[in-house]
mmCIF file of N, CA and C in Angstrom:
data_model
loop_
_atom_site.group_PDB
_atom_site.id
_atom_site.type_symbol
_atom_site.label_atom_id
_atom_site.label_comp_id
_atom_site.label_asym_id
_atom_site.label_seq_id
_atom_site.Cartn_x
_atom_site.Cartn_y
_atom_site.Cartn_z
ATOM 1 N N MET U 209 32.825 -26.799 -15.596
ATOM 2 C CA MET U 209 32.655 -25.475 -15.078
ATOM 3 C C MET U 209 31.463 -25.489 -14.124
ATOM 4 N N THR U 210 31.628 -24.839 -12.976
ATOM 5 C CA THR U 210 30.572 -24.740 -11.985
ATOM 6 C C THR U 210 30.178 -23.281 -11.822
ATOM 7 N N THR U 211 28.882 -23.000 -11.904
ATOM 8 C CA THR U 211 28.386 -21.640 -11.721
ATOM 9 C C THR U 211 27.478 -21.615 -10.502
ATOM 10 N N ALA U 212 27.728 -20.666 -9.597
ATOM 11 C CA ALA U 212 26.892 -20.476 -8.411
ATOM 12 C C ALA U 212 26.270 -19.092 -8.489
ATOM 13 N N THR U 213 24.986 -19.015 -8.170
ATOM 14 C CA THR U 213 24.250 -17.759 -8.227
ATOM 15 C C THR U 213 23.885 -17.326 -6.818
ATOM 16 N N VAL U 214 24.121 -16.047 -6.498
ATOM 17 C CA VAL U 214 23.786 -15.491 -5.188
ATOM 18 C C VAL U 214 22.543 -14.624 -5.348
ATOM 19 N N TRP U 215 21.537 -14.908 -4.537
ATOM 20 C CA TRP U 215 20.263 -14.195 -4.595
ATOM 21 C C TRP U 215 20.081 -13.344 -3.349
ATOM 22 N N ASP U 216 19.401 -12.202 -3.510
ATOM 23 C CA ASP U 216 18.942 -11.379 -2.397
ATOM 24 C C ASP U 216 17.442 -11.216 -2.613
ATOM 25 N N GLY U 217 16.684 -12.091 -2.015
ATOM 26 C CA GLY U 217 15.251 -12.102 -2.277
ATOM 27 C C GLY U 217 14.998 -12.540 -3.703
ATOM 28 N N ALA U 218 14.354 -11.686 -4.494
ATOM 29 C CA ALA U 218 14.016 -12.023 -5.880
ATOM 30 C C ALA U 218 15.088 -11.593 -6.879
ATOM 31 N N HIS U 219 16.176 -10.998 -6.396
ATOM 32 C CA HIS U 219 17.203 -10.467 -7.294
ATOM 33 C C HIS U 219 18.485 -11.291 -7.270
ATOM 34 N N VAL U 220 19.024 -11.553 -8.453
ATOM 35 C CA VAL U 220 20.362 -12.140 -8.554
ATOM 36 C C VAL U 220 21.344 -11.005 -8.300
ATOM 37 N N VAL U 221 22.254 -11.168 -7.341
ATOM 38 C CA VAL U 221 23.205 -10.098 -7.037
ATOM 39 C C VAL U 221 24.632 -10.438 -7.441
ATOM 40 N N ALA U 222 24.923 -11.719 -7.660
ATOM 41 C CA ALA U 222 26.280 -12.100 -8.065
ATOM 42 C C ALA U 222 26.271 -13.488 -8.680
ATOM 43 N N GLU U 223 27.262 -13.731 -9.528
ATOM 44 C CA GLU U 223 27.484 -15.057 -10.104
ATOM 45 C C GLU U 223 28.962 -15.399 -9.948
ATOM 46 N N TYR U 224 29.212 -16.605 -9.492
ATOM 47 C CA TYR U 224 30.577 -17.104 -9.346
ATOM 48 C C TYR U 224 30.777 -18.258 -10.313
ATOM 49 N N VAL U 225 31.910 -18.280 -10.991
ATOM 50 C CA VAL U 225 32.265 -19.366 -11.895
ATOM 51 C C VAL U 225 33.528 -20.010 -11.347
ATOM 52 N N ASN U 226 33.434 -21.300 -11.059
ATOM 53 C CA ASN U 226 34.549 -22.049 -10.467
ATOM 54 C C ASN U 226 35.104 -21.358 -9.232
ATOM 55 N N GLY U 227 34.215 -20.769 -8.425
ATOM 56 C CA GLY U 227 34.606 -20.147 -7.169
ATOM 57 C C GLY U 227 35.080 -18.710 -7.272
ATOM 58 N N SER U 228 35.199 -18.168 -8.475
ATOM 59 C CA SER U 228 35.646 -16.783 -8.654
ATOM 60 C C SER U 228 34.477 -15.904 -9.085
ATOM 61 N N LEU U 229 34.419 -14.699 -8.523
ATOM 62 C CA LEU U 229 33.363 -13.763 -8.888
ATOM 63 C C LEU U 229 33.439 -13.447 -10.372
ATOM 64 N N ALA U 230 32.323 -13.613 -11.089
ATOM 65 C CA ALA U 230 32.278 -13.357 -12.531
ATOM 66 C C ALA U 230 31.408 -12.150 -12.880
ATOM 67 N N ARG U 231 30.283 -11.964 -12.145
ATOM 68 C CA ARG U 231 29.360 -10.861 -12.423
ATOM 69 C C ARG U 231 28.718 -10.377 -11.135
ATOM 70 N N LYS U 232 28.471 -9.069 -11.097
ATOM 71 C CA LYS U 232 27.713 -8.455 -10.015
ATOM 72 C C LYS U 232 26.555 -7.691 -10.652
ATOM 73 N N TYR U 233 25.432 -7.645 -9.967
ATOM 74 C CA TYR U 233 24.255 -6.936 -10.468
ATOM 75 C C TYR U 233 23.845 -5.882 -9.452
ATOM 76 N N ILE U 234 23.528 -4.684 -9.942
ATOM 77 C CA ILE U 234 23.165 -3.568 -9.079
ATOM 78 C C ILE U 234 21.751 -3.142 -9.441
ATOM 79 N N TYR U 235 20.924 -2.961 -8.404
ATOM 80 C CA TYR U 235 19.515 -2.621 -8.597
ATOM 81 C C TYR U 235 19.207 -1.265 -7.997
ATOM 82 N N GLY U 236 18.245 -0.575 -8.606
ATOM 83 C CA GLY U 236 17.756 0.690 -8.091
ATOM 84 C C GLY U 236 16.578 0.439 -7.166
ATOM 85 N N PRO U 237 15.944 1.508 -6.700
ATOM 86 C CA PRO U 237 14.794 1.349 -5.815
ATOM 87 C C PRO U 237 13.607 0.728 -6.551
ATOM 88 N N GLY U 238 12.756 0.083 -5.803
ATOM 89 C CA GLY U 238 11.571 -0.523 -6.396
ATOM 90 C C GLY U 238 11.835 -1.946 -6.853
ATOM 91 N N MET U 239 10.796 -2.574 -7.364
ATOM 92 C CA MET U 239 10.883 -3.953 -7.837
ATOM 93 C C MET U 239 11.429 -4.005 -9.256
ATOM 94 N N ASP U 240 12.195 -5.036 -9.541
ATOM 95 C CA ASP U 240 12.663 -5.303 -10.907
ATOM 96 C C ASP U 240 13.238 -4.062 -11.589
ATOM 97 N N ASN U 241 14.196 -3.430 -10.932
ATOM 98 C CA ASN U 241 14.788 -2.209 -11.465
ATOM 99 C C ASN U 241 16.305 -2.368 -11.583
ATOM 100 N N PRO U 242 16.775 -3.209 -12.526
ATOM 101 C CA PRO U 242 18.222 -3.365 -12.670
ATOM 102 C C PRO U 242 18.848 -2.076 -13.194
ATOM 103 N N VAL U 243 19.977 -1.704 -12.616
ATOM 104 C CA VAL U 243 20.679 -0.489 -13.019
ATOM 105 C C VAL U 243 21.945 -0.838 -13.787
ATOM 106 N N ALA U 244 22.689 -1.826 -13.274
ATOM 107 C CA ALA U 244 23.969 -2.154 -13.907
ATOM 108 C C ALA U 244 24.344 -3.607 -13.666
ATOM 109 N N MET U 245 25.174 -4.109 -14.587
ATOM 110 C CA MET U 245 25.816 -5.408 -14.434
ATOM 111 C C MET U 245 27.315 -5.139 -14.537
ATOM 112 N N VAL U 246 28.082 -5.740 -13.655
ATOM 113 C CA VAL U 246 29.529 -5.562 -13.671
ATOM 114 C C VAL U 246 30.158 -6.926 -13.913
ATOM 115 N N THR U 247 30.928 -7.062 -14.989
ATOM 116 C CA THR U 247 31.654 -8.307 -15.219
ATOM 117 C C THR U 247 33.028 -8.169 -14.587
ATOM 118 N N VAL U 248 33.509 -9.262 -14.022
ATOM 119 C CA VAL U 248 34.786 -9.252 -13.313
ATOM 120 C C VAL U 248 35.698 -10.295 -13.935
ATOM 121 N N SER U 249 36.899 -9.862 -14.286
ATOM 122 C CA SER U 249 37.918 -10.761 -14.815
ATOM 123 C C SER U 249 39.227 -10.405 -14.127
ATOM 124 N N GLY U 250 39.606 -11.213 -13.148
ATOM 125 C CA GLY U 250 40.787 -10.882 -12.352
ATOM 126 C C GLY U 250 40.525 -9.608 -11.569
ATOM 127 N N GLN U 251 41.358 -8.596 -11.766
ATOM 128 C CA GLN U 251 41.185 -7.305 -11.093
ATOM 129 C C GLN U 251 40.443 -6.289 -11.959
ATOM 130 N N THR U 252 40.000 -6.696 -13.143
ATOM 131 C CA THR U 252 39.345 -5.782 -14.076
ATOM 132 C C THR U 252 37.829 -5.903 -13.988
ATOM 133 N N GLU U 253 37.165 -4.768 -13.797
ATOM 134 C CA GLU U 253 35.708 -4.711 -13.795
ATOM 135 C C GLU U 253 35.235 -3.920 -15.009
ATOM 136 N N THR U 254 34.242 -4.445 -15.714
ATOM 137 C CA THR U 254 33.629 -3.740 -16.836
ATOM 138 C C THR U 254 32.164 -3.504 -16.495
ATOM 139 N N TRP U 255 31.756 -2.245 -16.547
ATOM 140 C CA TRP U 255 30.394 -1.865 -16.182
ATOM 141 C C TRP U 255 29.493 -1.806 -17.405
ATOM 142 N N TYR U 256 28.302 -2.389 -17.268
ATOM 143 C CA TYR U 256 27.252 -2.329 -18.280
ATOM 144 C C TYR U 256 26.029 -1.699 -17.622
ATOM 145 N N THR U 257 25.440 -0.716 -18.279
ATOM 146 C CA THR U 257 24.284 -0.013 -17.733
ATOM 147 C C THR U 257 23.035 -0.377 -18.522
ATOM 148 N N TYR U 258 21.964 -0.688 -17.788
ATOM 149 C CA TYR U 258 20.679 -0.984 -18.419
ATOM 150 C C TYR U 258 19.918 0.321 -18.660
ATOM 151 N N PHE U 259 19.245 0.404 -19.812
ATOM 152 C CA PHE U 259 18.425 1.566 -20.131
ATOM 153 C C PHE U 259 17.011 1.094 -20.430
ATOM 154 N N ALA U 260 16.041 1.756 -19.790
ATOM 155 C CA ALA U 260 14.633 1.374 -19.942
ATOM 156 C C ALA U 260 13.913 2.324 -20.890
ATOM 157 N N ASP U 261 12.800 1.826 -21.455
ATOM 158 C CA ASP U 261 11.945 2.690 -22.268
ATOM 159 C C ASP U 261 10.968 3.427 -21.349
ATOM 160 N N ALA U 262 10.036 4.158 -21.930
ATOM 161 C CA ALA U 262 9.088 4.960 -21.153
ATOM 162 C C ALA U 262 8.191 4.118 -20.250
ATOM 163 N N LEU U 263 8.020 2.844 -20.586
ATOM 164 C CA LEU U 263 7.182 1.961 -19.770
ATOM 165 C C LEU U 263 7.978 1.224 -18.697
ATOM 166 N N GLY U 264 9.299 1.419 -18.684
ATOM 167 C CA GLY U 264 10.136 0.767 -17.685
ATOM 168 C C GLY U 264 10.704 -0.565 -18.121
ATOM 169 N N SER U 265 10.469 -0.963 -19.364
ATOM 170 C CA SER U 265 11.018 -2.223 -19.879
ATOM 171 C C SER U 265 12.462 -2.008 -20.327
ATOM 172 N N MET U 266 13.350 -2.947 -19.985
ATOM 173 C CA MET U 266 14.743 -2.830 -20.378
ATOM 174 C C MET U 266 14.870 -2.984 -21.889
ATOM 175 N N ARG U 267 15.529 -2.032 -22.531
ATOM 176 C CA ARG U 267 15.649 -2.040 -23.987
ATOM 177 C C ARG U 267 17.084 -1.997 -24.477
ATOM 178 N N LEU U 268 17.981 -1.358 -23.730
ATOM 179 C CA LEU U 268 19.360 -1.198 -24.179
ATOM 180 C C LEU U 268 20.334 -1.555 -23.069
ATOM 181 N N LEU U 269 21.524 -1.962 -23.479
ATOM 182 C CA LEU U 269 22.602 -2.244 -22.544
ATOM 183 C C LEU U 269 23.824 -1.493 -23.047
ATOM 184 N N GLY U 270 24.329 -0.555 -22.247
ATOM 185 C CA GLY U 270 25.495 0.232 -22.643
ATOM 186 C C GLY U 270 26.711 -0.162 -21.825
ATOM 187 N N ARG U 271 27.903 0.002 -22.398
ATOM 188 C CA ARG U 271 29.138 -0.382 -21.713
ATOM 189 C C ARG U 271 29.982 0.852 -21.444
ATOM 190 N N ASP U 272 30.386 1.036 -20.194
ATOM 191 C CA ASP U 272 31.182 2.186 -19.783
ATOM 192 C C ASP U 272 30.535 3.453 -20.342
ATOM 193 N N ALA U 273 31.274 4.274 -21.048
ATOM 194 C CA ALA U 273 30.707 5.505 -21.613
ATOM 195 C C ALA U 273 30.342 5.331 -23.076
ATOM 196 N N ARG U 274 30.411 4.110 -23.570
ATOM 197 C CA ARG U 274 30.134 3.857 -24.984
ATOM 198 C C ARG U 274 28.632 3.755 -25.236
ATOM 199 N N PRO U 275 28.225 3.937 -26.485
ATOM 200 C CA PRO U 275 26.805 3.762 -26.808
ATOM 201 C C PRO U 275 26.387 2.299 -26.706
ATOM 202 N N CYS U 276 25.194 2.047 -27.077
ATOM 203 C CA CYS U 276 24.559 0.731 -26.971
ATOM 204 C C CYS U 276 25.441 -0.406 -27.483
ATOM 205 N N VAL U 277 25.567 -1.458 -26.670
ATOM 206 C CA VAL U 277 26.283 -2.657 -27.103
ATOM 207 C C VAL U 277 25.325 -3.801 -27.386
ATOM 208 N N SER U 278 24.084 -3.685 -26.903
ATOM 209 C CA SER U 278 23.107 -4.743 -27.124
ATOM 210 C C SER U 278 21.710 -4.196 -26.924
ATOM 211 N N THR U 279 20.757 -4.754 -27.633
ATOM 212 C CA THR U 279 19.357 -4.431 -27.393
ATOM 213 C C THR U 279 18.688 -5.647 -26.797
ATOM 214 N N VAL U 280 17.686 -5.387 -25.986
ATOM 215 C CA VAL U 280 16.991 -6.469 -25.298
ATOM 216 C C VAL U 280 15.648 -6.675 -25.941
#
């Protein structure tokens, strides 16, 4: 398996596995402000949203409209 990472400055914006898009990353304004990760499988995209605490540290990862699927 070959994984290629696409960077835009200091941010990872996409990952390709064996030449196919596997993940996309979306950032908000400012430095180190991830908003969402999108996994891609064929024509299906699944959205994961990052949630920060009061200090701006990423603490939760939610999927679509569902509650927390992972803690960071």
